[in-house]
Tab-separated table of C-alpha atoms and ligand atoms in Angstrom:
chain	number	residue	atom	x	y	z
A	1	MET	CA	7.928	-29.438	-27.940
A	2	LYS	CA	9.780	-28.508	-24.847
A	3	PHE	CA	10.585	-25.124	-26.353
A	4	SER	CA	6.991	-24.268	-27.252
A	5	ALA	CA	5.868	-25.371	-23.806
A	6	ILE	CA	8.306	-22.917	-22.304
A	7	ILE	CA	7.071	-20.145	-24.599
A	8	LEU	CA	3.481	-20.968	-23.689
A	9	PHE	CA	4.324	-20.935	-20.015
A	10	LEU	CA	6.202	-17.647	-20.335
A	11	SER	CA	3.449	-15.868	-22.227
A	12	PHE	CA	0.912	-17.150	-19.733
A	13	PHE	CA	3.108	-15.865	-16.925
A	14	ILE	CA	3.506	-12.453	-18.620
A	15	VAL	CA	-0.241	-12.087	-19.085
A	16	ILE	CA	-0.949	-13.026	-15.477
A	17	ASN	CA	1.765	-10.696	-14.275
A	18	PHE	CA	0.355	-7.878	-16.362
A	19	VAL	CA	-3.105	-8.414	-14.977
A	20	LEU	CA	-1.773	-8.465	-11.427
A	21	THR	CA	0.452	-5.391	-11.610
A	22	GLN	CA	-1.713	-3.173	-13.780
A	23	SER	CA	-3.996	-1.194	-11.524
A	24	ALA	CA	-7.582	-1.337	-12.674
A	25	ASN	CA	-9.163	1.906	-13.831
A	26	LEU	CA	-12.582	2.834	-12.579
A	27	ASP	CA	-14.014	5.628	-14.674
A	28	ILE	CA	-16.716	7.507	-12.779
A	29	SER	CA	-18.933	7.302	-15.878
A	30	LYS	CA	-19.350	3.608	-14.978
A	31	PHE	CA	-21.070	4.801	-11.823
A	32	GLY	CA	-23.271	7.357	-13.543
A	33	GLY	CA	-20.852	10.279	-13.212
A	34	LYS	CA	-21.558	12.610	-16.116
A	35	PRO	CA	-20.344	16.100	-17.059
A	36	ASN	CA	-22.511	18.972	-15.812
A	37	ALA	CA	-24.161	16.759	-13.199
A	38	ASP	CA	-23.453	16.130	-9.487
A	39	ILE	CA	-20.832	13.365	-9.308
A	40	ALA	CA	-20.932	12.967	-5.512
A	41	LYS	CA	-22.783	9.633	-5.690
A	42	ALA	CA	-20.646	8.306	-8.548
A	43	LEU	CA	-17.406	9.140	-6.744
A	44	THR	CA	-18.672	7.595	-3.516
A	45	SER	CA	-19.663	4.375	-5.345
A	46	ALA	CA	-16.346	4.242	-7.200
A	47	TRP	CA	-14.541	4.630	-3.871
A	48	ALA	CA	-16.550	1.797	-2.303
A	49	GLU	CA	-15.514	-0.540	-5.119
A	50	ALA	CA	-11.889	0.654	-5.066
A	51	CYS	CA	-11.670	0.341	-1.304
A	52	ALA	CA	-12.858	-3.268	-1.383
A	53	SER	CA	-10.367	-4.247	-4.083
A	54	THR	CA	-7.380	-6.313	-3.031
A	55	THR	CA	-5.292	-4.848	-5.853
A	56	ALA	CA	-4.466	-1.224	-6.585
A	57	VAL	CA	-7.234	0.750	-8.247
A	58	LYS	CA	-7.296	4.074	-10.042
A	59	ILE	CA	-10.500	6.086	-10.031
A	60	VAL	CA	-10.597	8.395	-13.043
A	61	ILE	CA	-12.544	11.631	-13.377
A	62	PRO	CA	-12.024	12.424	-17.071
A	63	SER	CA	-11.777	15.912	-18.525
A	64	GLY	CA	-15.028	17.854	-18.570
A	65	THR	CA	-16.842	20.068	-16.103
A	66	TYR	CA	-18.718	18.483	-13.219
A	67	GLN	CA	-20.719	19.578	-10.217
A	68	MET	CA	-20.153	17.977	-6.846
A	69	THR	CA	-21.763	18.262	-3.415
A	70	HIS	CA	-20.112	17.031	-0.197
A	71	VAL	CA	-18.317	13.693	-0.434
A	72	GLU	CA	-16.957	11.794	2.536
A	73	VAL	CA	-15.015	8.598	1.970
A	74	LYS	CA	-13.056	6.499	4.415
A	75	GLY	CA	-10.739	3.559	4.790
A	76	PRO	CA	-9.276	1.346	5.819
A	77	CYS	CA	-9.012	0.006	2.270
A	78	LYS	CA	-7.406	-3.204	1.107
A	79	ALA	CA	-4.935	-1.770	-1.437
A	80	PRO	CA	-3.584	1.565	-2.696
A	81	ILE	CA	-6.084	3.911	-4.362
A	82	GLU	CA	-5.357	6.674	-6.844
A	83	ILE	CA	-7.878	9.322	-7.834
A	84	GLN	CA	-6.877	10.862	-11.130
A	85	VAL	CA	-8.695	14.082	-11.778
A	86	ASP	CA	-8.528	15.570	-15.251
A	87	GLY	CA	-11.798	17.470	-15.126
A	88	THR	CA	-12.948	20.624	-13.396
A	89	ILE	CA	-15.213	19.965	-10.439
A	90	LYS	CA	-17.396	22.741	-9.077
A	91	ALA	CA	-18.929	23.100	-5.640
A	92	PRO	CA	-22.342	24.689	-5.122
A	93	PRO	CA	-21.734	28.432	-4.648
A	94	ASN	CA	-24.028	28.649	-1.624
A	95	PRO	CA	-22.253	27.174	1.444
A	96	GLU	CA	-25.497	25.655	2.733
A	97	ASP	CA	-25.858	23.583	-0.431
A	98	VAL	CA	-22.467	21.866	-0.037
A	99	GLY	CA	-23.719	19.541	2.677
A	100	GLY	CA	-20.592	19.363	4.848
A	101	GLU	CA	-17.843	21.484	6.339
A	102	GLN	CA	-15.245	19.812	4.158
A	103	TRP	CA	-16.263	19.498	0.539
A	104	LEU	CA	-14.103	16.439	-0.195
A	105	ARG	CA	-13.304	14.688	3.050
A	106	ILE	CA	-11.089	11.616	3.042
A	107	GLY	CA	-10.009	9.721	6.136
A	108	TYR	CA	-8.253	6.672	7.538
A	109	VAL	CA	-6.461	5.496	4.427
A	110	ASP	CA	-2.974	4.323	3.622
A	111	HIS	CA	-1.353	4.829	0.197
A	112	LEU	CA	-3.709	7.305	-1.409
A	113	THR	CA	-2.681	9.299	-4.473
A	114	ILE	CA	-4.612	12.202	-5.932
A	115	SER	CA	-3.209	13.167	-9.301
A	116	GLY	CA	-3.972	14.892	-12.572
A	117	GLU	CA	-4.303	18.373	-13.955
A	118	GLY	CA	-7.880	18.768	-12.718
A	119	VAL	CA	-9.333	21.665	-10.749
A	120	PHE	CA	-11.459	21.626	-7.592
A	121	ASP	CA	-13.337	24.914	-7.764
A	122	GLY	CA	-14.950	25.761	-4.434
A	123	GLN	CA	-16.756	28.748	-5.984
A	124	GLY	CA	-16.176	30.653	-2.769
A	125	ALA	CA	-17.123	34.177	-3.793
A	126	THR	CA	-20.584	33.982	-2.181
A	127	ALA	CA	-19.149	32.521	1.011
A	128	TRP	CA	-16.426	35.182	1.342
A	129	LYS	CA	-19.130	37.841	1.370
A	130	GLN	CA	-20.940	36.027	4.199
A	131	ASN	CA	-17.711	35.414	6.097
A	132	ASP	CA	-17.692	37.619	9.179
A	133	CYS	CA	-14.617	36.101	10.811
A	134	ASN	CA	-12.672	39.325	10.479
A	135	LYS	CA	-15.315	41.104	12.554
A	136	LYS	CA	-16.608	38.411	14.853
A	137	PHE	CA	-14.851	36.123	17.286
A	138	ASP	CA	-17.451	33.395	16.988
A	139	CYS	CA	-18.033	33.214	13.274
A	140	LYS	CA	-19.602	30.761	10.893
A	141	LEU	CA	-17.450	28.067	9.309
A	142	LEU	CA	-17.900	27.560	5.632
A	143	GLY	CA	-16.766	24.634	3.483
A	144	MET	CA	-13.107	23.835	3.043
A	145	ASN	CA	-12.197	22.290	-0.297
A	146	PHE	CA	-10.297	19.322	1.179
A	147	GLY	CA	-10.117	17.574	4.524
A	148	PHE	CA	-7.408	14.914	4.785
A	149	ASN	CA	-7.775	13.194	8.114
A	150	PHE	CA	-5.627	10.381	9.557
A	151	ILE	CA	-4.088	9.398	6.249
A	152	ASN	CA	-0.646	7.783	5.849
A	153	ASN	CA	1.899	7.437	3.040
A	154	SER	CA	-0.032	9.501	0.572
A	155	ILE	CA	0.532	12.097	-2.100
A	156	VAL	CA	-1.419	14.890	-3.778
A	157	ARG	CA	0.092	15.767	-7.089
A	158	ASN	CA	-0.521	18.516	-9.639
A	159	ILE	CA	-4.213	19.190	-9.077
A	160	THR	CA	-5.459	22.725	-8.368
A	161	SER	CA	-7.572	23.941	-5.472
A	162	LYS	CA	-9.406	27.071	-6.538
A	163	ASP	CA	-11.546	29.592	-4.662
A	164	SER	CA	-12.237	27.523	-1.565
A	165	LYS	CA	-14.936	28.897	0.722
A	166	HIS	CA	-12.691	28.525	3.780
A	167	PHE	CA	-9.277	26.796	4.120
A	168	HIS	CA	-8.311	25.103	0.875
A	169	VAL	CA	-6.800	22.087	2.601
A	170	ASN	CA	-6.863	20.859	6.186
A	171	VAL	CA	-4.386	18.087	7.024
A	172	LEU	CA	-5.022	16.462	10.378
A	173	GLY	CA	-3.371	13.458	12.002
A	174	CYS	CA	-1.510	12.389	8.871
A	175	ASN	CA	1.851	10.616	8.575
A	176	ASN	CA	4.052	10.851	5.480
A	177	PHE	CA	1.837	13.026	3.353
A	178	THR	CA	3.233	14.933	0.350
A	179	PHE	CA	1.930	17.735	-1.835
A	180	ASP	CA	3.947	17.994	-5.031
A	181	GLY	CA	3.200	20.334	-7.915
A	182	PHE	CA	-0.022	21.258	-6.141
A	183	LYS	CA	-1.607	24.633	-6.883
A	184	VAL	CA	-3.822	26.873	-4.795
A	185	SER	CA	-5.517	29.915	-6.200
A	186	ALA	CA	-7.918	32.447	-4.703
A	187	PRO	CA	-7.975	36.248	-4.619
A	188	GLY	CA	-5.880	38.105	-2.052
A	189	ASP	CA	-8.972	39.554	-0.372
A	190	SER	CA	-10.782	36.235	0.248
A	191	HIS	CA	-10.950	35.856	4.035
A	192	ASN	CA	-9.661	32.725	5.819
A	193	THR	CA	-8.742	30.882	2.672
A	194	ASP	CA	-5.518	29.402	4.066
A	195	GLY	CA	-3.732	27.307	1.467
A	196	ILE	CA	-2.653	24.249	3.412
A	197	HIS	CA	-3.256	24.029	7.155
A	198	ILE	CA	-1.416	21.194	8.879
A	199	GLY	CA	-2.121	20.041	12.423
A	200	ARG	CA	-0.983	17.091	14.560
A	201	SER	CA	0.831	15.483	11.659
A	202	THR	CA	4.278	14.027	11.097
A	203	ASP	CA	6.374	13.981	7.972
A	204	VAL	CA	4.395	16.278	5.711
A	205	ASN	CA	6.053	17.747	2.614
A	206	VAL	CA	4.776	20.680	0.616
A	207	LEU	CA	6.948	20.777	-2.493
A	208	ASN	CA	6.958	22.727	-5.762
A	209	THR	CA	3.641	24.308	-4.945
A	210	ASP	CA	2.290	27.706	-6.026
A	211	ILE	CA	-0.090	29.289	-3.559
A	212	ALA	CA	-2.000	32.518	-4.137
A	213	THR	CA	-4.703	33.087	-1.553
A	214	GLY	CA	-6.294	35.407	1.010
A	215	ASP	CA	-4.739	34.042	4.210
A	216	ASP	CA	-1.659	31.996	5.200
A	217	CYS	CA	-0.176	30.036	2.306
A	218	VAL	CA	0.891	27.268	4.667
A	219	SER	CA	-0.026	27.281	8.348
A	220	MET	CA	1.156	24.776	10.896
A	221	GLY	CA	-0.683	24.224	14.140
A	222	ASP	CA	0.201	22.301	17.272
A	223	GLY	CA	1.634	18.789	17.028
A	224	CYS	CA	3.381	19.374	13.695
A	225	LYS	CA	6.588	17.384	13.417
A	226	LYS	CA	9.040	16.905	10.570
A	227	ILE	CA	7.456	19.261	8.080
A	228	LEU	CA	9.263	20.370	4.925
A	229	VAL	CA	8.030	23.319	2.874
A	230	GLN	CA	10.291	23.613	-0.149
A	231	ASN	CA	10.190	25.465	-3.424
A	232	VAL	CA	6.863	27.059	-2.638
A	233	ASN	CA	5.800	30.348	-4.209
A	234	CYS	CA	3.486	32.296	-1.941
A	235	GLY	CA	1.582	35.442	-2.837
A	236	PRO	CA	-0.765	37.039	-2.523
A	237	GLY	CA	-1.288	35.705	0.989
A	238	HIS	CA	-0.252	36.070	4.609
A	239	GLY	CA	2.899	33.951	4.379
A	240	ILE	CA	4.087	30.741	6.001
A	241	SER	CA	3.090	30.522	9.607
A	242	ILE	CA	3.667	28.381	12.679
A	243	GLY	CA	0.890	28.863	15.206
A	244	SER	CA	-0.871	30.394	16.750
A	245	LEU	CA	0.107	28.252	19.711
A	246	GLY	CA	-0.592	28.331	23.406
A	247	LYS	CA	-4.255	29.065	23.578
A	248	TYR	CA	-5.281	25.603	24.786
A	249	LYS	CA	-4.012	23.275	27.508
A	250	GLU	CA	-4.049	20.096	25.479
A	251	GLU	CA	-1.725	21.283	22.720
A	252	GLU	CA	1.225	19.236	21.490
A	253	SER	CA	4.759	20.498	20.823
A	254	VAL	CA	6.041	21.517	17.426
A	255	GLU	CA	9.410	20.317	16.147
A	256	ASP	CA	11.593	19.974	13.088
A	257	ILE	CA	10.099	22.371	10.592
A	258	THR	CA	12.068	23.419	7.527
A	259	VAL	CA	10.997	26.166	5.157
A	260	LYS	CA	13.512	26.531	2.351
A	261	GLY	CA	13.942	27.686	-1.215
A	262	CYS	CA	10.647	29.577	-1.146
A	263	THR	CA	9.680	32.914	-2.682
A	264	LEU	CA	7.156	35.181	-1.005
A	265	LYS	CA	5.711	37.990	-3.040
A	266	GLU	CA	3.898	40.960	-1.494
A	267	THR	CA	2.661	38.893	1.419
A	268	MET	CA	1.860	40.136	4.910
A	269	ASN	CA	4.474	37.881	6.518
A	270	GLY	CA	7.335	35.796	5.229
A	271	VAL	CA	7.857	33.204	7.920
A	272	ARG	CA	6.252	33.655	11.313
A	273	ILE	CA	6.016	31.897	14.667
A	274	LYS	CA	3.251	33.207	16.905
A	275	THR	CA	2.304	32.227	20.432
A	276	TRP	CA	-0.243	33.639	22.845
A	277	PRO	CA	0.832	35.303	26.072
A	278	ASN	CA	-0.578	34.088	29.361
A	279	THR	CA	-0.629	30.564	27.968
A	280	PRO	CA	-2.129	27.570	29.705
A	281	SER	CA	0.209	25.233	27.810
A	282	THR	CA	3.947	24.733	28.268
A	283	ILE	CA	4.727	23.082	24.972
A	284	THR	CA	7.973	23.713	23.114
A	285	VAL	CA	8.804	24.824	19.605
A	286	THR	CA	12.188	23.539	18.534
A	287	ASP	CA	14.370	22.936	15.517
A	288	MET	CA	13.036	25.502	13.085
A	289	LYS	CA	14.953	26.161	9.883
A	290	PHE	CA	14.126	29.119	7.650
A	291	GLU	CA	16.610	29.017	4.802
A	292	ASP	CA	17.177	30.389	1.309
A	293	LEU	CA	14.078	32.502	1.192
A	294	THR	CA	13.432	35.332	-1.237
A	295	MET	CA	11.186	38.150	-0.095
A	296	ASP	CA	9.548	40.538	-2.532
A	297	LYS	CA	7.999	43.492	-0.671
A	298	VAL	CA	6.963	41.338	2.277
A	299	SER	CA	5.683	43.414	5.217
A	300	ASN	CA	7.246	41.245	7.949
A	301	PRO	CA	9.826	38.959	6.301
A	302	VAL	CA	10.800	37.055	9.475
A	303	ILE	CA	8.780	37.436	12.650
A	304	ILE	CA	8.606	35.686	16.004
A	305	ASP	CA	5.699	37.102	17.983
A	306	GLN	CA	5.186	35.663	21.443
A	307	GLU	CA	2.571	38.251	22.355
A	308	TYR	CA	0.038	37.327	19.736
A	309	CYS	CA	-3.264	38.552	21.050
A	310	PRO	CA	-5.853	39.582	18.515
A	311	TRP	CA	-8.951	41.482	19.648
A	312	ASN	CA	-7.332	41.953	23.086
A	313	GLN	CA	-8.686	38.570	24.064
A	314	CYS	CA	-5.937	38.058	26.600
A	315	THR	CA	-3.830	40.036	28.991
A	316	LYS	CA	-0.165	40.438	28.335
A	317	GLU	CA	0.648	40.553	32.061
A	318	ASN	CA	1.877	36.987	32.101
A	319	PRO	CA	4.286	36.100	29.343
A	320	SER	CA	3.990	33.106	27.051
A	321	LYS	CA	5.356	29.903	28.617
A	322	ILE	CA	6.109	28.385	25.239
A	323	LYS	CA	9.827	27.854	24.814
A	324	ILE	CA	11.193	28.493	21.340
A	325	SER	CA	14.657	27.065	20.687
A	326	LYS	CA	17.063	26.118	17.895
A	327	VAL	CA	15.919	28.478	15.183
A	328	SER	CA	18.101	28.933	12.117
A	329	ILE	CA	17.434	32.006	9.961
A	330	LYS	CA	19.804	31.737	7.040
A	331	GLY	CA	20.085	33.112	3.531
A	332	ILE	CA	17.146	35.530	3.555
A	333	LYS	CA	17.227	38.089	0.755
A	334	GLY	CA	15.052	40.536	-1.117
A	335	THR	CA	12.875	43.431	-0.082
A	336	SER	CA	10.938	44.181	3.085
A	337	GLY	CA	7.777	46.294	3.142
A	338	THR	CA	8.716	47.770	6.542
A	339	LYS	CA	12.041	48.823	8.005
A	340	GLU	CA	12.119	45.848	10.392
A	341	GLY	CA	13.210	42.899	8.261
A	342	LEU	CA	13.581	40.652	11.284
A	343	VAL	CA	11.378	40.958	14.349
A	344	LEU	CA	12.209	38.544	17.143
A	345	ALA	CA	9.815	39.300	19.983
A	346	CYS	CA	10.390	36.415	22.381
A	347	SER	CA	8.779	35.752	25.734
A	348	SER	CA	10.177	37.453	28.853
A	349	GLY	CA	9.245	34.310	30.789
A	350	THR	CA	10.935	31.828	28.465
A	351	PRO	CA	13.424	33.688	26.245
A	352	CYS	CA	14.234	32.114	22.875
A	353	GLU	CA	17.408	30.045	22.829
A	354	GLY	CA	19.785	28.864	20.149
A	355	VAL	CA	18.691	31.363	17.513
A	356	GLU	CA	21.216	31.622	14.673
A	357	ILE	CA	21.088	34.296	12.033
A	358	SER	CA	23.346	34.290	9.006
A	359	ASP	CA	23.411	35.874	5.582
A	360	VAL	CA	20.379	38.074	5.789
A	361	SER	CA	20.327	40.891	3.246
A	362	LEU	CA	16.931	42.519	3.160
A	363	THR	CA	16.344	46.062	2.049
A	364	PHE	CA	13.586	48.550	2.757
A	365	ASN	CA	13.336	51.492	0.350
A	366	GLY	CA	16.863	50.726	-0.808
A	367	ALA	CA	18.427	50.807	2.679
A	368	PRO	CA	19.291	47.714	4.700
A	369	ALA	CA	16.341	46.527	6.798
A	370	ILE	CA	16.975	46.285	10.543
A	371	ALA	CA	16.481	43.518	13.110
A	372	THR	CA	14.716	44.066	16.413
A	373	CYS	CA	15.208	41.564	19.208
A	374	THR	CA	13.545	41.166	22.606
A	375	ASN	CA	14.342	38.372	25.058
A	376	VAL	CA	16.722	36.665	22.649
A	377	LYS	CA	20.476	36.802	22.028
A	378	PRO	CA	20.966	35.378	18.566
A	379	THR	CA	24.312	34.203	17.208
A	380	ILE	CA	24.955	36.270	14.107
A	381	THR	CA	27.362	35.156	11.384
A	382	GLY	CA	28.062	36.362	7.852
A	383	LYS	CA	26.284	39.429	6.582
A	384	ALA	CA	23.259	40.155	8.748
A	385	PRO	CA	21.816	43.128	10.630
A	386	ALA	CA	22.747	43.497	14.299
A	387	CYS	CA	19.987	43.340	16.876
A	388	THR	CA	18.397	46.589	17.943
A	389	ALA	CA	15.738	47.166	20.580
A	390	PRO	CA	12.268	47.743	19.198
A	391	THR	CA	11.380	51.421	19.255
A	392	THR	CA	7.620	51.129	19.353
A	393	ASP	CA	5.411	48.255	20.352
A	394	LYS	CA	5.341	46.523	16.983
A	395	LYS	CA	3.105	43.725	18.263
A	396	GLY	CA	0.115	45.978	18.017
A	397	SER	CA	0.521	45.698	14.282
A	398	ALA	CA	0.065	41.948	14.268
A	399	PRO	CA	-2.914	41.426	12.022
A	400	THR	CA	-6.081	41.667	14.031
A	401	THR	CA	-8.109	40.187	11.238
A	402	ASP	CA	-6.210	36.936	11.399
A	403	LYS	CA	-8.518	34.580	13.155
A	404	LYS	CA	-6.747	31.283	13.400
A	405	GLY	CA	-6.200	31.914	17.068
A	406	SER	CA	-9.907	31.957	17.734
A	407	ALA	CA	-11.336	29.183	19.815
A	408	PRO	CA	-14.146	28.000	17.546
A	409	THR	CA	-12.024	27.544	14.437
A	410	THR	CA	-9.169	25.814	16.190
A	411	ASP	CA	-11.474	23.504	18.084
A	412	LYS	CA	-13.297	22.580	14.945
A	413	LYS	CA	-10.060	21.988	13.097
A	414	GLN	CA	-8.783	19.614	15.709
A	415	LYS	CA	-11.934	17.615	15.922
A	416	GLN	CA	-12.075	17.003	12.206
B	1	LIG	C1	-1.341	5.478	10.151
B	1	LIG	O1	-0.187	5.357	10.964
B	1	LIG	C2	-0.470	5.384	12.352
B	1	LIG	C3	0.832	5.459	13.083
B	1	LIG	O2	1.745	4.539	12.610
B	1	LIG	C4	-1.296	4.163	12.701
B	1	LIG	O3	-1.603	4.150	14.068
B	1	LIG	C5	-2.587	4.209	11.899
B	1	LIG	O4	-3.351	3.041	12.117
B	1	LIG	C6	-2.281	4.304	10.398
B	1	LIG	N1	-3.528	4.511	9.692
B	1	LIG	C7	-3.861	3.859	8.583
B	1	LIG	C8	-5.173	4.208	7.999
B	1	LIG	O5	-3.121	3.033	8.058
B	2	LIG	C1	5.838	7.706	2.128
B	2	LIG	O1	4.773	7.628	1.213
B	2	LIG	C2	5.193	7.430	-0.116
B	2	LIG	C3	3.970	7.546	-1.012
B	2	LIG	O2	3.061	6.516	-0.771
B	2	LIG	C4	5.883	6.089	-0.228
B	2	LIG	O3	6.362	5.907	-1.547
B	2	LIG	C5	7.067	6.055	0.724
B	2	LIG	O4	7.641	4.790	0.735
B	2	LIG	C6	6.593	6.385	2.139
B	2	LIG	N1	7.748	6.511	3.026
B	2	LIG	C7	7.870	5.782	4.112
B	2	LIG	C8	9.083	6.059	4.936
B	2	LIG	O5	7.063	4.913	4.433
B	3	LIG	C1	2.871	17.224	-12.865
B	3	LIG	O1	3.074	18.428	-13.577
B	3	LIG	C2	4.390	18.558	-14.061
B	3	LIG	C3	4.552	19.915	-14.691
B	3	LIG	O2	3.373	20.640	-14.714
B	3	LIG	C4	4.680	17.466	-15.037
B	3	LIG	O3	6.014	17.555	-15.494
B	3	LIG	C5	4.487	16.127	-14.361
B	3	LIG	O4	4.619	15.097	-15.294
B	3	LIG	C6	3.119	16.033	-13.738
B	3	LIG	N1	3.097	14.837	-12.963
B	3	LIG	C7	2.109	13.993	-13.028
B	3	LIG	C8	2.280	12.793	-12.216
B	3	LIG	O5	1.106	14.162	-13.720
């Protein structure tokens, strides 16, 4: 008697426990989401139900091909939410038909997971043709695949972002946000299709991610703190970039950025820090670590450019006031596409400080690549090229088509 009562109690307890710990699955088909149709409404309804749930919920987009117009969902929600995407979701090719600047825009949530082997296909080819940002200062903004805004403790795992119309991902105001096994793919000549742009965020990790795109693979704007970019393959693309910084008064400092164990293949830059001259802001850039990087025919493997000034929008009379300090450049190998493997062009007003270079073995056409240094006295250890003075004004070669410094884009990015 006693024994069976215990068994009964235990099995009851196990069942209850199972019900409580198992997160409920919400298949979008329950909300009318069907292959080959627009699932925007179904996903929005599924989110509303998930967000109201007091226990963890998983929204599932099963395998199949779907269409989707702009979706914007927000928290705060009552419990963790996972969106598992196994299908391929396609955006309308015409930017005007998307219905928002960010195709999938998620904000103000804690404990979000996006997982699965699914693909978000921005179908950007039409938009790239309309994109005039390489010619015009004030150009049209076309849909980004993802906008993650003010999200904490969250992870994006394994899914693919394909052919975004503009940036693939914009991360703004997030804390503890991880990309793991994420994939970005777009052609090398698709303008402004940055892989992951991060701004004003703390503790963001980009891990084990393959990025092939037409602009920066990862770009970090002002207010980035504690960012780790590790085991990322970049190429084609413009490299991994910090900045541009210093164009606006209200910018926040950048600190503690580590880029390590990454491979860059035939990209414009490897790792780059760029700041505008004649800056209104006096922010600092400190604690940068660029380590164990492999370059494969990268035009500018390591570059600090404190005279970044596309389209001659500024004068170079007054130097940048942005102080760059504590930069470690360590274990950089492979091939450079130009003879300058390292270009450290620091500000004459605020020279770089605490720059350490060690174990750099880059070659250009079989010969060791050189390092040029201005307004910086790096500490060099191990095998690394000695500093030489730049022979020509290399800054002129900074890509003029790169438009992240332009006022409209940056403003827009920060407001999102
Ligand atoms: C995210 O964290 C910040 C800083 O701790 C906090 O102010 C904000 O309310 C959090 N947001 C959410 C959606 O939990
Ligand atoms: C960061 O977020 C992850 C994913 O939700 C979570 O497991 C981890 O505990 C968080 N870390 C901190 C320090 O809160
Ligand atoms: C992500 O992908 C990797 C390899 O492609 C796989 O090993 C891993 O299980 C996947 N993770 C999840 C959570 O699906």
